[in-house]
Coordinates of C-alpha atoms in Angstrom, one line a residue:
M1 CA 11.9 -119.9 -84.6
A2 CA 13.8 -122.6 -81.8
Q3 CA 14.3 -121.1 -78.3
K4 CA 16.8 -121.5 -76.1
D5 CA 16.1 -122.6 -72.2
R6 CA 17.0 -119.4 -70.3
T7 CA 17.5 -120.1 -66.2
I8 CA 18.3 -117.2 -64.9
D9 CA 19.9 -115.9 -62.0
V10 CA 18.5 -113.7 -59.9
G11 CA 21.5 -111.6 -58.6
T12 CA 22.4 -110.9 -62.4
M13 CA 19.0 -110.4 -64.0
T14 CA 19.1 -107.1 -65.5
N15 CA 15.7 -104.5 -64.6
A16 CA 14.7 -104.9 -67.9
Q17 CA 14.5 -108.8 -67.5
K18 CA 12.8 -108.3 -64.3
V19 CA 9.8 -106.2 -64.9
A20 CA 9.7 -108.6 -68.3
A21 CA 9.1 -111.4 -65.3
L22 CA 6.9 -109.3 -63.3
L23 CA 4.4 -108.8 -66.1
I24 CA 4.2 -112.4 -67.5
L25 CA 3.6 -113.2 -64.2
L26 CA 0.7 -110.5 -63.7
G27 CA -0.7 -112.2 -67.1
P28 CA -1.2 -110.6 -70.4
E29 CA -4.4 -108.3 -69.3
A30 CA -2.6 -106.8 -66.7
A31 CA 0.6 -106.5 -68.3
S32 CA -1.2 -104.9 -71.4
E33 CA -2.1 -102.4 -69.2
I34 CA 1.4 -101.5 -68.2
L35 CA 2.9 -101.5 -71.2
K36 CA 0.6 -98.8 -72.7
N37 CA 1.8 -96.5 -69.6
I38 CA 5.2 -96.4 -71.0
S39 CA 6.5 -93.9 -73.3
D40 CA 9.8 -94.7 -73.3
E41 CA 9.2 -96.6 -77.1
D42 CA 13.1 -98.1 -76.5
E43 CA 11.8 -99.4 -73.3
I44 CA 9.1 -100.8 -74.8
E45 CA 10.9 -102.9 -77.0
H46 CA 13.6 -103.9 -74.3
I47 CA 11.3 -105.2 -72.0
T48 CA 9.1 -107.0 -74.7
L49 CA 12.7 -108.7 -76.4
E50 CA 12.9 -110.2 -72.7
I51 CA 9.8 -111.7 -72.4
A52 CA 9.9 -113.3 -75.7
A53 CA 13.4 -114.8 -74.6
L54 CA 12.2 -115.6 -71.0
H55 CA 11.6 -118.5 -70.4
K56 CA 12.7 -119.8 -67.0
V57 CA 12.7 -118.0 -63.7
P58 CA 12.8 -120.4 -60.4
Q59 CA 9.8 -119.8 -58.2
A60 CA 12.2 -118.8 -55.2
H61 CA 13.6 -115.7 -57.8
L62 CA 10.4 -114.8 -58.4
E63 CA 9.6 -114.7 -54.9
V64 CA 12.6 -112.1 -54.5
I65 CA 11.4 -110.1 -57.6
L66 CA 8.0 -109.5 -56.1
E67 CA 9.5 -108.3 -52.7
E68 CA 11.7 -106.2 -54.4
F69 CA 9.0 -104.2 -56.4
H70 CA 7.0 -104.7 -53.7
S71 CA 9.5 -102.6 -51.3
L72 CA 9.7 -99.7 -54.0
F73 CA 6.4 -99.6 -54.4
Q74 CA 5.8 -99.4 -50.6
A75 CA 8.6 -96.7 -50.5
S76 CA 6.8 -94.7 -53.0
G77 CA 4.0 -94.6 -50.8
L78 CA 5.8 -93.3 -48.0
M79 CA 6.9 -90.9 -50.2
A80 CA 3.9 -89.4 -51.0
Q81 CA 2.9 -89.7 -47.4
G82 CA 0.4 -92.2 -47.9
G83 CA 0.5 -95.6 -46.0
V84 CA -1.6 -97.0 -43.0
N85 CA -0.4 -94.3 -40.7
Y86 CA -1.5 -91.4 -43.3
A87 CA -5.0 -93.2 -43.7
R88 CA -5.1 -93.6 -40.2
Q89 CA -4.6 -89.4 -39.2
L90 CA -6.8 -88.4 -42.1
L91 CA -9.7 -90.9 -40.8
E92 CA -9.6 -90.5 -36.9
S93 CA -9.8 -86.8 -38.3
T94 CA -12.8 -87.5 -40.1
Y95 CA -14.9 -90.1 -38.2
G96 CA -12.7 -90.6 -34.9
D97 CA -10.9 -93.0 -32.7
K98 CA -13.5 -95.8 -33.0
K99 CA -14.9 -95.8 -36.3
A100 CA -11.8 -94.8 -38.0
S101 CA -10.6 -98.4 -36.3
A102 CA -13.0 -100.2 -37.6
I103 CA -12.9 -98.6 -41.2
L104 CA -9.3 -99.4 -41.4
D105 CA -9.7 -103.1 -39.8
K106 CA -12.2 -104.0 -42.8
M107 CA -9.9 -102.6 -45.2
M108 CA -6.6 -104.6 -43.9
A109 CA -9.1 -107.9 -44.1
S110 CA -9.8 -106.6 -48.2
L111 CA -5.9 -106.6 -48.3
Q112 CA -4.8 -109.6 -46.8
S113 CA -4.5 -112.7 -49.5
T114 CA -7.2 -115.1 -49.4
P115 CA -6.3 -118.2 -48.2
F116 CA -5.5 -121.6 -50.1
Q117 CA -5.2 -119.3 -53.7
F118 CA -2.5 -121.5 -54.6
F119 CA -5.1 -124.1 -55.1
N120 CA -6.3 -121.5 -57.3
E121 CA -3.0 -122.4 -60.0
A122 CA -3.6 -126.0 -60.0
D123 CA -5.3 -128.0 -62.7
P124 CA -9.0 -129.0 -61.4
S125 CA -8.9 -132.5 -61.9
Q126 CA -6.4 -133.3 -60.1
L127 CA -7.0 -131.2 -57.6
A128 CA -10.4 -133.9 -57.6
T129 CA -8.2 -137.1 -57.7
S130 CA -6.4 -135.9 -54.5
F131 CA -8.8 -134.5 -52.7
Q132 CA -11.0 -137.8 -53.0
S133 CA -8.8 -139.4 -50.2
E134 CA -9.7 -135.8 -48.0
N135 CA -12.0 -135.3 -44.6
P136 CA -15.1 -133.5 -47.0
Q137 CA -15.2 -131.1 -44.3
L138 CA -11.7 -130.1 -45.3
V139 CA -12.4 -129.7 -48.7
S140 CA -15.3 -128.0 -48.2
L141 CA -13.4 -125.4 -46.5
V142 CA -10.5 -125.3 -49.4
L143 CA -13.7 -125.0 -51.9
A144 CA -15.1 -121.8 -49.9
Y145 CA -12.3 -119.4 -50.2
L146 CA -11.6 -120.9 -54.4
R147 CA -12.6 -118.7 -57.0
P148 CA -16.1 -119.6 -58.0
E149 CA -15.0 -121.1 -61.7
K150 CA -12.3 -123.1 -59.6
A151 CA -14.1 -124.3 -57.2
A152 CA -16.9 -125.5 -59.5
A153 CA -14.5 -127.0 -61.8
V154 CA -13.0 -129.4 -58.9
L155 CA -16.5 -130.0 -57.6
N156 CA -17.8 -131.5 -61.5
N157 CA -14.7 -133.8 -60.8
L158 CA -15.3 -135.1 -57.8
P159 CA -17.5 -138.6 -57.3
S160 CA -21.5 -137.6 -56.9
K161 CA -21.8 -138.6 -53.4
M162 CA -18.5 -136.3 -52.3
Q163 CA -20.2 -133.3 -54.0
A164 CA -23.2 -133.5 -52.2
A165 CA -21.5 -133.8 -48.8
I166 CA -19.4 -130.8 -49.8
A167 CA -22.0 -129.0 -51.2
S168 CA -23.7 -129.0 -48.0
R169 CA -21.4 -128.5 -45.8
I170 CA -20.0 -125.3 -47.5
S171 CA -23.6 -123.9 -47.5
N172 CA -23.4 -124.0 -43.6
M173 CA -20.3 -122.8 -43.1
D174 CA -19.7 -120.5 -40.7
R175 CA -16.5 -118.2 -39.9
T176 CA -13.3 -119.8 -39.1
N177 CA -10.8 -119.2 -36.6
P178 CA -8.2 -117.3 -38.8
E179 CA -5.3 -118.8 -36.6
V180 CA -6.5 -122.7 -37.1
L181 CA -6.9 -121.1 -41.2
A182 CA -3.7 -120.6 -41.4
E183 CA -1.9 -123.9 -40.0
V184 CA -4.6 -125.7 -42.2
E185 CA -3.4 -123.8 -45.1
R186 CA 0.5 -123.7 -44.5
I187 CA -0.3 -127.8 -44.5
L188 CA -2.3 -128.0 -47.2
E189 CA 0.8 -125.8 -49.1
N190 CA 3.5 -128.7 -48.0
K191 CA 1.3 -131.5 -48.5
F192 CA -0.1 -130.7 -52.1
S193 CA 3.1 -128.4 -53.0
S194 CA 3.9 -131.2 -56.0
I195 CA 0.4 -130.5 -57.4
V196 CA 0.4 -126.7 -57.1
S197 CA 3.8 -126.0 -57.9
Q198 CA 4.1 -124.1 -61.7
D199 CA 6.1 -124.6 -64.0
F200 CA 6.8 -120.5 -64.8
S201 CA 8.5 -121.5 -68.1
K202 CA 5.5 -122.1 -69.8
A203 CA 4.4 -118.8 -69.4
G204 CA 7.2 -117.0 -71.2
G205 CA 8.3 -117.0 -74.5
I206 CA 6.6 -115.8 -77.8
E207 CA 3.0 -116.8 -76.7
S208 CA 3.2 -115.3 -73.6
L209 CA 4.3 -112.2 -75.6
A210 CA 1.6 -112.8 -78.0
D211 CA -1.4 -113.3 -75.6
I212 CA -0.1 -109.9 -74.0
L213 CA 0.2 -107.9 -77.4
N214 CA -3.7 -109.5 -78.1
R215 CA -4.6 -107.4 -75.4
A216 CA -2.8 -104.4 -75.5
D217 CA -4.4 -100.8 -77.5
R218 CA -3.6 -101.0 -82.0
T219 CA -0.6 -98.2 -80.9
T220 CA 1.1 -100.3 -78.3
E221 CA 0.5 -103.4 -80.5
K222 CA 1.9 -101.4 -83.9
A223 CA 4.5 -100.3 -81.9
I224 CA 5.5 -102.6 -80.6
M225 CA 5.5 -105.0 -83.6
E226 CA 7.5 -102.4 -85.7
S227 CA 10.2 -102.4 -83.9
L228 CA 10.6 -106.1 -83.8
E229 CA 10.2 -106.2 -87.1
E230 CA 13.6 -103.8 -87.4
T231 CA 15.3 -105.3 -84.7
D232 CA 14.6 -109.7 -85.0
P233 CA 11.9 -110.0 -88.1
E234 CA 11.9 -113.7 -87.7
L235 CA 10.5 -113.2 -83.6
A236 CA 8.6 -110.6 -85.4
E237 CA 6.8 -113.1 -87.3
N238 CA 6.4 -115.6 -84.9
V239 CA 5.1 -113.7 -82.6
R240 CA 2.5 -112.0 -85.7
E241 CA 1.3 -116.0 -86.4
L242 CA 0.2 -116.5 -82.8
M243 CA -1.7 -113.4 -82.7
F244 CA -4.9 -114.3 -84.7
V245 CA -5.2 -118.1 -85.2
F246 CA -7.9 -119.3 -87.6
E247 CA -10.2 -120.2 -84.7
D248 CA -10.5 -116.3 -84.6
L249 CA -12.6 -115.7 -87.3
V250 CA -15.4 -116.2 -85.0
Q251 CA -14.3 -112.7 -83.8
L252 CA -14.7 -110.8 -87.2
D253 CA -18.1 -108.9 -88.2
D254 CA -20.0 -109.9 -91.3
R255 CA -18.7 -107.9 -93.6
A256 CA -15.5 -108.9 -92.5
I257 CA -16.0 -111.9 -93.1
Q258 CA -17.6 -111.4 -96.8
R259 CA -14.8 -109.5 -97.5
M260 CA -12.3 -112.5 -96.7
L261 CA -14.3 -114.6 -98.7
R262 CA -13.6 -113.2 -102.2
E263 CA -10.2 -113.4 -101.8
V264 CA -10.9 -117.4 -101.1
E265 CA -11.1 -120.0 -103.2
T266 CA -14.1 -122.2 -102.7
K267 CA -11.4 -125.8 -102.4
D268 CA -9.1 -124.0 -100.2
L269 CA -11.8 -123.0 -98.1
A270 CA -13.4 -126.2 -98.0
L271 CA -10.0 -128.1 -96.9
A272 CA -9.1 -125.8 -93.8
L273 CA -13.3 -126.3 -92.8
K274 CA -12.2 -129.8 -92.6
G275 CA -10.5 -128.9 -89.4
A276 CA -12.6 -126.3 -88.0
N277 CA -14.6 -126.5 -85.3
E278 CA -18.8 -125.8 -85.3
E279 CA -18.3 -122.8 -84.4
V280 CA -16.6 -121.1 -87.2
K281 CA -18.0 -123.0 -89.6
E282 CA -21.7 -121.5 -89.0
K283 CA -19.8 -118.2 -88.9
I284 CA -18.5 -119.0 -92.7
F285 CA -22.1 -120.4 -93.9
K286 CA -23.8 -117.2 -92.6
N287 CA -22.1 -115.0 -94.7
M288 CA -22.4 -117.2 -97.4
S289 CA -25.9 -117.3 -100.2
E290 CA -27.8 -120.5 -100.2
R291 CA -26.3 -122.2 -103.7
A292 CA -22.7 -121.1 -102.4
G293 CA -22.8 -122.8 -99.0
N294 CA -24.6 -125.8 -100.3
M295 CA -21.1 -126.0 -103.0
L296 CA -18.9 -125.6 -100.0
K297 CA -20.8 -128.5 -98.2
D298 CA -20.5 -130.5 -101.1
D299 CA -16.8 -129.7 -101.9
M300 CA -15.9 -130.3 -98.1
E301 CA -17.9 -133.9 -98.3
Y302 CA -15.7 -135.0 -101.5
M303 CA -13.1 -134.1 -100.3
G304 CA -12.9 -137.1 -97.9
P305 CA -10.1 -137.8 -95.6
V306 CA -7.4 -134.8 -95.5
R307 CA -3.7 -134.9 -93.4
A308 CA -4.2 -132.6 -90.8
K309 CA -0.8 -131.2 -92.1
D310 CA -2.5 -130.2 -95.2
V311 CA -5.5 -128.5 -93.3
Q312 CA -3.2 -126.6 -90.9
E313 CA -1.0 -125.2 -93.7
M314 CA -4.4 -124.1 -95.6
Q315 CA -5.9 -122.0 -92.4
T316 CA -2.2 -120.2 -92.0
K317 CA -2.8 -118.9 -95.9
I318 CA -6.3 -118.0 -94.9
V319 CA -5.3 -116.1 -91.5
G320 CA -2.6 -114.7 -94.1
I321 CA -5.4 -113.0 -96.1
I322 CA -7.0 -111.9 -92.7
R323 CA -4.2 -110.1 -91.9
A324 CA -3.5 -108.7 -95.3
L325 CA -7.0 -107.1 -95.5
E326 CA -6.2 -105.6 -92.0
S327 CA -3.0 -104.1 -92.4
T328 CA -4.7 -102.2 -95.6
G329 CA -7.8 -101.2 -93.3
E330 CA -10.5 -102.7 -95.0
I331 CA -11.5 -105.1 -92.3
I332 CA -11.0 -104.9 -88.7
I333 CA -9.9 -107.7 -86.0
S334 CA -11.7 -106.9 -82.8
R335 CA -9.3 -107.7 -79.7
G336 CA -12.2 -106.0 -77.0
D337 CA -11.5 -102.6 -77.2
E338 CA -12.7 -99.5 -77.5
E339 CA -10.8 -98.1 -80.4
D340 CA -12.5 -100.9 -82.6
L341 CA -16.1 -100.1 -81.9
L342 CA -18.0 -98.2 -84.9
F343 CA -20.5 -95.7 -84.3

């Protein structure tokens, strides 16, 4: 279903649209946890539809939305007699002024945003290309504050000589003056703004919704999909297509694979596997007899070159079979939640 881009003015956004923008910004795992705790099914459906429809929200609007939610949460905390002052009173009455101040200082420091977090959203190879012309000491400072996996990805894309120099500097790095750090962060954010700018339109839409539902529990997923099927069957089908792809076969247990194989003809499976990765092929062959596996390999070999479109259509057909088996309860598609565990 073709999706029309919607660039929305923050002043005209409804509460549901703002919640949808916040959920997309938080990411699928956090969003699914929030959806689980919304009891009103109509509200879930409304927000879900907005997630699927929302495409473009300028960065400035996102900051306004985040500030609005932050203010709401802060006000809620104060009404519940929370906040720093309340925490200080409790700590002082328990530990005394000196220790209370030390605990609060440590707590507040941990709540401060880590420097250079905007680089965590940038493409590692692009960052590495830009960093090659920078002072290794400066690059070392940035990488020391990034998420380890992001820093490693950037380091992998740097020249070997620069890698060694940066690694050495990181290992010998000491504390940096917070004011200096803040100034460096401000300068770098302005300098690399074109690299780290986020295209929010890529985060919204059907793919984002499918990603969220893939991480939601089955009750939430089922309720949302049933609502979508009633209000917008085409949207529901588009979402469903993205919720399990052929490569996800590796998530199925051996019993589910064997059940699926009974429903798929060998020639169809051979065509689908022509475009599959080695992990998927290995999973399939593992659950076949030696004779059947050899026959399948022969079919794939004799088939010769095939069109990518034909492979995709066959993979989609097999995914449909898997979904049908799941809907009747004959197999379970694991999404990593506790409800899928068998005892």
